[in-house]
Coordinates of C-alpha atoms in Angstrom, one line a residue:
X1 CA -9.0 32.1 -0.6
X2 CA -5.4 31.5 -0.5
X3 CA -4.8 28.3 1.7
X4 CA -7.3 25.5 1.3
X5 CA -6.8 22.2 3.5
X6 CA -8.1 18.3 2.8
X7 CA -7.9 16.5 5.5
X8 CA -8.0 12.6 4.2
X9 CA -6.5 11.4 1.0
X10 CA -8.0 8.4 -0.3
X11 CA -10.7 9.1 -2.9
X12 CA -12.7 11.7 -2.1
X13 CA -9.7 13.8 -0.5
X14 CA -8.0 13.5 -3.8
X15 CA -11.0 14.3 -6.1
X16 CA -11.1 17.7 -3.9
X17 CA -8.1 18.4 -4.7
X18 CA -7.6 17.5 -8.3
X19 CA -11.0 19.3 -8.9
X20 CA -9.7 22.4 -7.4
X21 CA -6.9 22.7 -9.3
X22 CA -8.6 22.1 -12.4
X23 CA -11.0 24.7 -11.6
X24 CA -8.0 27.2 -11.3
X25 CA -7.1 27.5 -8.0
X26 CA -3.4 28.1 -7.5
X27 CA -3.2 29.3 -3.5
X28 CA -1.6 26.3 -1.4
X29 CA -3.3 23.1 -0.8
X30 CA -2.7 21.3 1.8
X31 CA -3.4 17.4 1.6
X32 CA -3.5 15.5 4.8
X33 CA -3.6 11.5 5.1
X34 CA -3.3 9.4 8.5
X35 CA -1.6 6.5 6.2
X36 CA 1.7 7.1 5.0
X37 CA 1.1 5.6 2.2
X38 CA 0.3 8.2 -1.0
X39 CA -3.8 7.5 -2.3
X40 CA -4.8 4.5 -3.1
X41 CA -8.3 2.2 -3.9
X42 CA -10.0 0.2 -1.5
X43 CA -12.7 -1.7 -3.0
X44 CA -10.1 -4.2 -4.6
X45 CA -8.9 -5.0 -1.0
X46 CA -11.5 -7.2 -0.1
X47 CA -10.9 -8.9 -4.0
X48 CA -8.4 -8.8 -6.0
X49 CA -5.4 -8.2 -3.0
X50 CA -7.2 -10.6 -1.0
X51 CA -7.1 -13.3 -3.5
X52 CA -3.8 -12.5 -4.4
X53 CA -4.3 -11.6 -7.8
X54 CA -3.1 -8.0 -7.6
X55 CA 0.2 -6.7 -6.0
X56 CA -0.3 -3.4 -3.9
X57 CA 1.1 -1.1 -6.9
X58 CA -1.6 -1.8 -8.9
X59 CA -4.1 0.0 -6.1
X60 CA -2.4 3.8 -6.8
X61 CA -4.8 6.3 -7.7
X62 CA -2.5 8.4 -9.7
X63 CA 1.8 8.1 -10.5
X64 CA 4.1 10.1 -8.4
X65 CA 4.4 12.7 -11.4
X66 CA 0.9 12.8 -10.9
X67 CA 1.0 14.4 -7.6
X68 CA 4.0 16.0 -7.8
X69 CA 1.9 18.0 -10.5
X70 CA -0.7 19.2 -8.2
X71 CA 1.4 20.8 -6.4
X72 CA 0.4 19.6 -2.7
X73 CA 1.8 20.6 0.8
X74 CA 1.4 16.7 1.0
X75 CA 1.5 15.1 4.6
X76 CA 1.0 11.5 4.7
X77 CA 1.6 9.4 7.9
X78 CA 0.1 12.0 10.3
X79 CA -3.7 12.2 11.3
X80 CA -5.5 15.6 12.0
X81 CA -5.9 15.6 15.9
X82 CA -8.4 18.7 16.3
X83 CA -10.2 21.4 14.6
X84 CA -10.8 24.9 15.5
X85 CA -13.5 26.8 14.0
X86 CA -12.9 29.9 15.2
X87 CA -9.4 29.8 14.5
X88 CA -9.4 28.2 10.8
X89 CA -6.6 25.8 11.5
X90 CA -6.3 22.0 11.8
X91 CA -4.4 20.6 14.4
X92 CA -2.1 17.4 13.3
X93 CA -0.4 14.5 15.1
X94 CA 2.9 15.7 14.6
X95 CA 2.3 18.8 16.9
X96 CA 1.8 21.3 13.5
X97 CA -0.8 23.6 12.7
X98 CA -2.0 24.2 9.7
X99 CA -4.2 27.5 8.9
X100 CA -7.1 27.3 6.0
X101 CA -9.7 29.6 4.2
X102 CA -11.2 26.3 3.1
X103 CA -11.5 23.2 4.2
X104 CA -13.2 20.0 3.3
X105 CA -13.1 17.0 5.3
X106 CA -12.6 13.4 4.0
X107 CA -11.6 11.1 7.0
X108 CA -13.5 8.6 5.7
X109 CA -14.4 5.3 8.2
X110 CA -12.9 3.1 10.4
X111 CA -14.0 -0.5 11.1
X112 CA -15.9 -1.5 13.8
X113 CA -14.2 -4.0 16.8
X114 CA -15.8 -6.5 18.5
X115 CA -14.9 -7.3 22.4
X116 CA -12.2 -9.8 23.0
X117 CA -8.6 -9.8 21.4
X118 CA -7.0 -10.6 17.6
X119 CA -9.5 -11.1 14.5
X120 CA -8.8 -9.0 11.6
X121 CA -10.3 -6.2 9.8
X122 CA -10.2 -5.0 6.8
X123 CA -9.9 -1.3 5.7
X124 CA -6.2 -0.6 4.6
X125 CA -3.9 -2.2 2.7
X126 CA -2.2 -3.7 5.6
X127 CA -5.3 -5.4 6.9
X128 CA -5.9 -7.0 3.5
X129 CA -2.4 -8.0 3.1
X130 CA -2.0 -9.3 6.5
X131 CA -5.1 -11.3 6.2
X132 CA -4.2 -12.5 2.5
X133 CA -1.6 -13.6 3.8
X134 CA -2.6 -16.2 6.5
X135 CA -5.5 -17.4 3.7
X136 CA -3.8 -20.6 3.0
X137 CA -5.6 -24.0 1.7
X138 CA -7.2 -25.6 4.5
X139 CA -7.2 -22.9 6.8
X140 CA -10.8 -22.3 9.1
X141 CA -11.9 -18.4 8.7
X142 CA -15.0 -17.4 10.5
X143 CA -16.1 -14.2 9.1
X144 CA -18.5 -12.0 11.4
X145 CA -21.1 -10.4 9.6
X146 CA -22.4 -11.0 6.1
X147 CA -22.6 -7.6 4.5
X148 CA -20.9 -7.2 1.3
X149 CA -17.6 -6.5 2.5
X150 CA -17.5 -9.8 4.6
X151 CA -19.7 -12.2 1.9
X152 CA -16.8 -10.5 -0.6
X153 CA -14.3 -12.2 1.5
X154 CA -15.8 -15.1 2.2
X155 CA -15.9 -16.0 -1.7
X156 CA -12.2 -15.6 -1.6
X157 CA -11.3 -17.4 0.9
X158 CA -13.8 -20.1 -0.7
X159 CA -11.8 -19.6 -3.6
X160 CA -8.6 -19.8 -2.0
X161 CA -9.2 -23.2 -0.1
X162 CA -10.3 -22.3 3.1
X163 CA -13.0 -23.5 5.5
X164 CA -15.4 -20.8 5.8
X165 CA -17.6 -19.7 8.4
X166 CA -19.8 -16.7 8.0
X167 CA -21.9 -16.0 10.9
X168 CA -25.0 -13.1 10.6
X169 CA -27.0 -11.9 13.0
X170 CA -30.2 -11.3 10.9
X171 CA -32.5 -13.9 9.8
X172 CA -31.5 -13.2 5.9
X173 CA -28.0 -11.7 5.2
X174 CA -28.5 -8.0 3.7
X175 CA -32.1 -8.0 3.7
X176 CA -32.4 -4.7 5.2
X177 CA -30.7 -3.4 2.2
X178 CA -31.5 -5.2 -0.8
X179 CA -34.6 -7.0 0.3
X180 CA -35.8 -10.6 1.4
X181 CA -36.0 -12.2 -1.8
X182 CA -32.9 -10.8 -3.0
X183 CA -31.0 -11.8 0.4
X184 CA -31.6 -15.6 -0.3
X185 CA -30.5 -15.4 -3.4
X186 CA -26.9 -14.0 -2.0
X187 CA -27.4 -16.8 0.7
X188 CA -27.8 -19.7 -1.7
X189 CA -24.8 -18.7 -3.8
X190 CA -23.0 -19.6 -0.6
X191 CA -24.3 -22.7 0.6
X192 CA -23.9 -24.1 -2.7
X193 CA -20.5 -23.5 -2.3
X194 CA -20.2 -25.5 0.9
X195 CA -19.7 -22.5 2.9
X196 CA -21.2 -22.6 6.6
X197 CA -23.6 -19.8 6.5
X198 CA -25.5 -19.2 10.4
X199 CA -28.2 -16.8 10.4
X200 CA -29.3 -15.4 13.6
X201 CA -25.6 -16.1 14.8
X202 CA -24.8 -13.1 17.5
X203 CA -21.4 -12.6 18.2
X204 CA -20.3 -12.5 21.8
X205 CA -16.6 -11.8 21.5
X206 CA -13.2 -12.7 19.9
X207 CA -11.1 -15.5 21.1
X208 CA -7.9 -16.8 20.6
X209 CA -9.6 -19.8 19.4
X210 CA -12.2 -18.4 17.3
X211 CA -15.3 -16.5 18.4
X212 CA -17.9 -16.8 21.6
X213 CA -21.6 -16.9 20.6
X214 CA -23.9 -15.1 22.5
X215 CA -25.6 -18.0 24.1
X216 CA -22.2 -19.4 24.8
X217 CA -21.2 -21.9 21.6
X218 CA -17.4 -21.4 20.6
X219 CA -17.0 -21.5 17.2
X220 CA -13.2 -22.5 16.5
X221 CA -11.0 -21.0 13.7
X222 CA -7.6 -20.5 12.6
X223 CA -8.4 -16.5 11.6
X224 CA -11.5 -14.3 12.0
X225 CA -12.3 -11.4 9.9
X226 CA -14.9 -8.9 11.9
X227 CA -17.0 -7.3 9.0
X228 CA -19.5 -5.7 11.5
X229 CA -19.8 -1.7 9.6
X230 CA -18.0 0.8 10.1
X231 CA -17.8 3.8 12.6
X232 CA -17.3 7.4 10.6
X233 CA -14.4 9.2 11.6
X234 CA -15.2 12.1 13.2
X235 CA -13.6 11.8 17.0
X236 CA -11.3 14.4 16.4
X237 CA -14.3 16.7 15.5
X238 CA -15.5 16.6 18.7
X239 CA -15.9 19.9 20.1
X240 CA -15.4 21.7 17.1
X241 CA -18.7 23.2 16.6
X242 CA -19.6 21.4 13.3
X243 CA -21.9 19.0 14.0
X244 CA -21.4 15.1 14.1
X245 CA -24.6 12.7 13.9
X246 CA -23.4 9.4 12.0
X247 CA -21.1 11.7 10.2
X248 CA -20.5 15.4 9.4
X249 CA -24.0 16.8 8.6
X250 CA -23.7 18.6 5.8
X251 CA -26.4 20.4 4.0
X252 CA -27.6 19.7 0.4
X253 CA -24.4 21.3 -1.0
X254 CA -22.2 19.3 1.2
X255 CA -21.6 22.7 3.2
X256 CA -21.2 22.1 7.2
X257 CA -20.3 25.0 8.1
X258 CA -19.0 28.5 6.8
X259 CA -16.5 27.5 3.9
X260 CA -16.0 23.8 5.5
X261 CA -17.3 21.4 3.5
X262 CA -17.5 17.3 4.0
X263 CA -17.0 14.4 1.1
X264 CA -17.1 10.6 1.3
X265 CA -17.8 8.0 3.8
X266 CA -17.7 10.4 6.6
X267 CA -19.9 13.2 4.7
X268 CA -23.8 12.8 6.0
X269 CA -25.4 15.4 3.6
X270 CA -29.0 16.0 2.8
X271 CA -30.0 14.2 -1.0
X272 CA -32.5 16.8 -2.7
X273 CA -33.0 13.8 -5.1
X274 CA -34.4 11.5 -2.4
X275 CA -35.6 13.8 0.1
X276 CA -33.5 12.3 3.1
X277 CA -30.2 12.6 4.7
X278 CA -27.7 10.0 3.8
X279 CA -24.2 8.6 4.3
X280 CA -22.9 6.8 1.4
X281 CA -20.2 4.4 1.7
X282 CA -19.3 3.3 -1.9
X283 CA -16.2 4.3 -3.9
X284 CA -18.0 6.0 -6.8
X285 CA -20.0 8.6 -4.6
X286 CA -16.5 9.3 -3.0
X287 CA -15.3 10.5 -5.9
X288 CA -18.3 12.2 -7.0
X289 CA -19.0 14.0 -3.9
X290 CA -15.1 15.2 -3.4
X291 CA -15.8 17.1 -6.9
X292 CA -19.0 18.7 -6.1
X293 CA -17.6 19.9 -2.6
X294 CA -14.4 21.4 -4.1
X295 CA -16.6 23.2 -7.1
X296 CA -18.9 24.9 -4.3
X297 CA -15.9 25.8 -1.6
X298 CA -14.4 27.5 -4.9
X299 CA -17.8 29.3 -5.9
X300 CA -20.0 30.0 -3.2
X301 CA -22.4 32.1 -5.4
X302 CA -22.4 29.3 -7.9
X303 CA -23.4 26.3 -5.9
X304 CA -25.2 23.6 -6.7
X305 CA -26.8 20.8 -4.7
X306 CA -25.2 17.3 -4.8
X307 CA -27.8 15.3 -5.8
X308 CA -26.4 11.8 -6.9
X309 CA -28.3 8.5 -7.5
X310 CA -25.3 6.3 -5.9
X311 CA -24.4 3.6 -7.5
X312 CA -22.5 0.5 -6.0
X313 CA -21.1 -3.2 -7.0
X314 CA -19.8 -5.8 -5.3
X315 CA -18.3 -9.3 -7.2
X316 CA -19.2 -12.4 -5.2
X317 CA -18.1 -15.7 -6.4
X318 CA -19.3 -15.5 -10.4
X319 CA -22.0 -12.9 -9.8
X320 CA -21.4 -9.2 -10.6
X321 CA -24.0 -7.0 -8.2
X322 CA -24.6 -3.6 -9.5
X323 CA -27.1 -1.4 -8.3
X324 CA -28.4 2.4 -8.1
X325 CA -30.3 4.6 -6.0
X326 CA -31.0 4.3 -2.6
X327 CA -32.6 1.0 -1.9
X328 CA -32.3 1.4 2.3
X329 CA -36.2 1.5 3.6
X330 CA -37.7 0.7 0.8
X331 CA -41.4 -0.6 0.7
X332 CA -41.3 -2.9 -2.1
X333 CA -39.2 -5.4 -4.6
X334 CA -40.5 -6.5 -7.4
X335 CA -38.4 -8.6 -9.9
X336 CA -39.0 -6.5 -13.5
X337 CA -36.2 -8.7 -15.7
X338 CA -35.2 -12.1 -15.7
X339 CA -35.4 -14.7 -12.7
X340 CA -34.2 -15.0 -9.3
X341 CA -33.7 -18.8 -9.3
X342 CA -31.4 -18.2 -12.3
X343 CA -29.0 -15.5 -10.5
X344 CA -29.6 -13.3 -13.6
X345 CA -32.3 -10.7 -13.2
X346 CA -32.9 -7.1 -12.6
X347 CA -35.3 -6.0 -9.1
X348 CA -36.8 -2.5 -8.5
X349 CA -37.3 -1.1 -5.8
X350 CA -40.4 1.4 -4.1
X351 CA -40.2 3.9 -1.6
X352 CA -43.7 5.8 -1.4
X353 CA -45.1 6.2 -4.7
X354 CA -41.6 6.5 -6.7
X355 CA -38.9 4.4 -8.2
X356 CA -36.0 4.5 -6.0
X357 CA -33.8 2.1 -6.6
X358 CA -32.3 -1.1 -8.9
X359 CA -30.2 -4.1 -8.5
X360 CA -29.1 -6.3 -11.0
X361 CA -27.2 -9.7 -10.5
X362 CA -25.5 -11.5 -13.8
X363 CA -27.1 -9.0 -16.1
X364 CA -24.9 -6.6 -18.8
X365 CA -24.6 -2.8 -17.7
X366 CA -26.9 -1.8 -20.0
X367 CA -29.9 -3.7 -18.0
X368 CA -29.8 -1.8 -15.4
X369 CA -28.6 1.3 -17.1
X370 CA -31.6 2.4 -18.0
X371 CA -32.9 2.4 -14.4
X372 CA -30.7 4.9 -12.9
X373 CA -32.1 7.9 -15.7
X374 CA -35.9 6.5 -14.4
X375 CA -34.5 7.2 -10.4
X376 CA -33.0 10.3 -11.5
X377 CA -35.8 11.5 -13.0
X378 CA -38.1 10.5 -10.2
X379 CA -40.4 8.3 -11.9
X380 CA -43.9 7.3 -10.8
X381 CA -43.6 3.4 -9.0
X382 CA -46.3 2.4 -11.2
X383 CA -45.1 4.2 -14.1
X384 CA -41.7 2.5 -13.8
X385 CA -42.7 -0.8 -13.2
X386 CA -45.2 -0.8 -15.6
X387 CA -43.0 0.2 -18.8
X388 CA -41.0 -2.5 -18.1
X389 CA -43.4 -5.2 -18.4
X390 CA -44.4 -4.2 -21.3
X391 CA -40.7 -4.1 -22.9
X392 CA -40.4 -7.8 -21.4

């Protein structure tokens, strides 16, 4: 294997590639990236950049000697256009081809776009910074969609002085992912901020005034930030063989077809752990995942399956949300440390008969810690739950 292509360098594209260098490969590798700008982090977009606190330097995930000392055919600015199975080659923007004998696939996600013109999104640096920009004291935001991308930027615009609006669709923001009772919580900590929180609120389209309900209402603002999900980007796979379903299905070693292999946002692979296909979109398993797919593209006879319990944090005003596992269609809460109405407590979470998830809110690492060894292990519900009230 003498010519191995990424295509995407954010995290996962560059974990691939740092991991296969340190696992000895010396043949040419080929890093491709549709920004021109050389890798950086995303989570502290929609924080620190956004409030201001950080400068855009700060974001780099490694120094130019760094890179330089991988030793990458690096092309940054120009997006891979098509894929051709048959051939092994990548087509690219810029007209060039580019041959592999491996190639892993990290194009990551795009934001999703509601009808109508302007509103702002934020993925890149220049969304956040073009946004940060325009978050001056007094100014009306109305944010659409009150995930934890959009409830993070809603605390910072809070922060910064703004009028916030933060309209959700669903009766309880998040609840389909963290639960009911852990929902309100996140709601309360903005209405006690004075932030205008609708529930139920469907989005019609964006205007140059602000945003069209549904049922007609025009809710007027200076900005609006669409925080709606995200769309995996996978258009320029179409027709490519491998196949795309919310993603690049991959199988339990991220494999998706003969030495091609997916990692990150874009990477739906099968989790042995849990038992169910997933797409995770959270910094950590980016990195995580870029490893595992370089080590098994290097040693095919020596794979192993990537079997993660993802973790994931988000900062909100003055709580710090950590949680592990996979907490999406889960059959139970239950509160196993400290109290709700306090903001400081640790919930588990039941899928089946097993422990498959834990969230913590204003509670040290080491509280919830311990949980992620119990989900690894694949802990009895009852067993779980049951230890910890006797420890409390």
């Amino acid at each position: 294997m003498r010519r191995i292509v990424v295509v995407g360098a954010s995290a996962a594209g560059l974990a691939a590639a740092e991991t296969l260098r340190r696992q000895g490969y010396d043949g040419t590798l080929t890093l491709v990236g549709d920004e021109p700008l050389a890798p950086y982090d995303r989570p502290p977009l929609s924080k620190q950049v956004l409030a201001a606190e950080w400068e855009p330097d700060r974001l780099a995930l490694r120094t130019p000697d760094d890179l330089v000392g991988l030793d990458l055919d690096l092309r940054l600015g120009v997006a891979a256009t098509d894929l051709r199975l048959t051939d092994a080659a990548v087509e690219l923007a810029d007209g060039s081809t580019v041959p592999y004998d491996g190639l892993i696939v990290a194009t990551g996600v795009r934001p999703r776009r509601l009808p109508g013109e302007g509103g702002h999104v934020l993925r890149t640096l220049d969304d956040a910074v073009r946004l940060r920009d325009r978050l001056t004291p007094g100014r009306r935001l109305v944010v659409v969609g009150a995930g934890f991308l959009g409830a993070e930027a809603a605390a910072v615009a809070w922060r910064l002085g703004c009028e916030v609006t933060l309209l959700e669709p669903a009766p309880v923001p998040l609840a389909h992912a963290v639960g009911t009772e852990v929902g309100e919580v996140l709601t309360r900590a903005h209405l006690e901020r004075g932030v205008n929180l609708r529930c139920g609120a469907t989005v019609a389209e964006v205007t140059g005034d602000g945003v069209r309900l549904a049922d007609g209402e025009l809710v007027e603002a200076d900005e609006v930030l669409v925080a709606v999900g995200s769309r995996p980007n996978t258009d320029w796979l179409q027709g490519s063989g491998l196949t795309v379903g919310d993603g690049v299905v991959c199988d339990e070693y991220c494999q998706a077809a003969r030495n091609v292999y997916a990692a990150g946002d874009v990477a739906r692979w099968y989790n042995p752990l849990f038992g169910v296909p997933m797409r995770i979109e959270h910094r950590t398993n980016a990195a995580e995942q870029g490893m595992a797919a370089a080590r098994n593209l290097l040693a095919p006879d020596a794979r192993k399956p990537f079997a993660p319990v993802p973790y994931f944090w988000s900062d909100q005003y003055d709580m710090k949300i950590q949680a592990y596992g996979y907490l999406r269609g889960h059959d139970e809460v239950a509160v196993v440390e400290g109290d709700l109405g306090e903001r400081r407590f640790v919930a588990a979470y039941r899928t089946g008969d097993r422990l498959t998830g834990a969230l913590a809110i204003g509670m040290p690492p080491k509280a919830i810690r311990q949980w992620r060894q119990a989900i690894a292990s694949g802990v009895n519900w009852r067993e779980a739950v049951g230890a910890a009230e006797v420890a409390n």
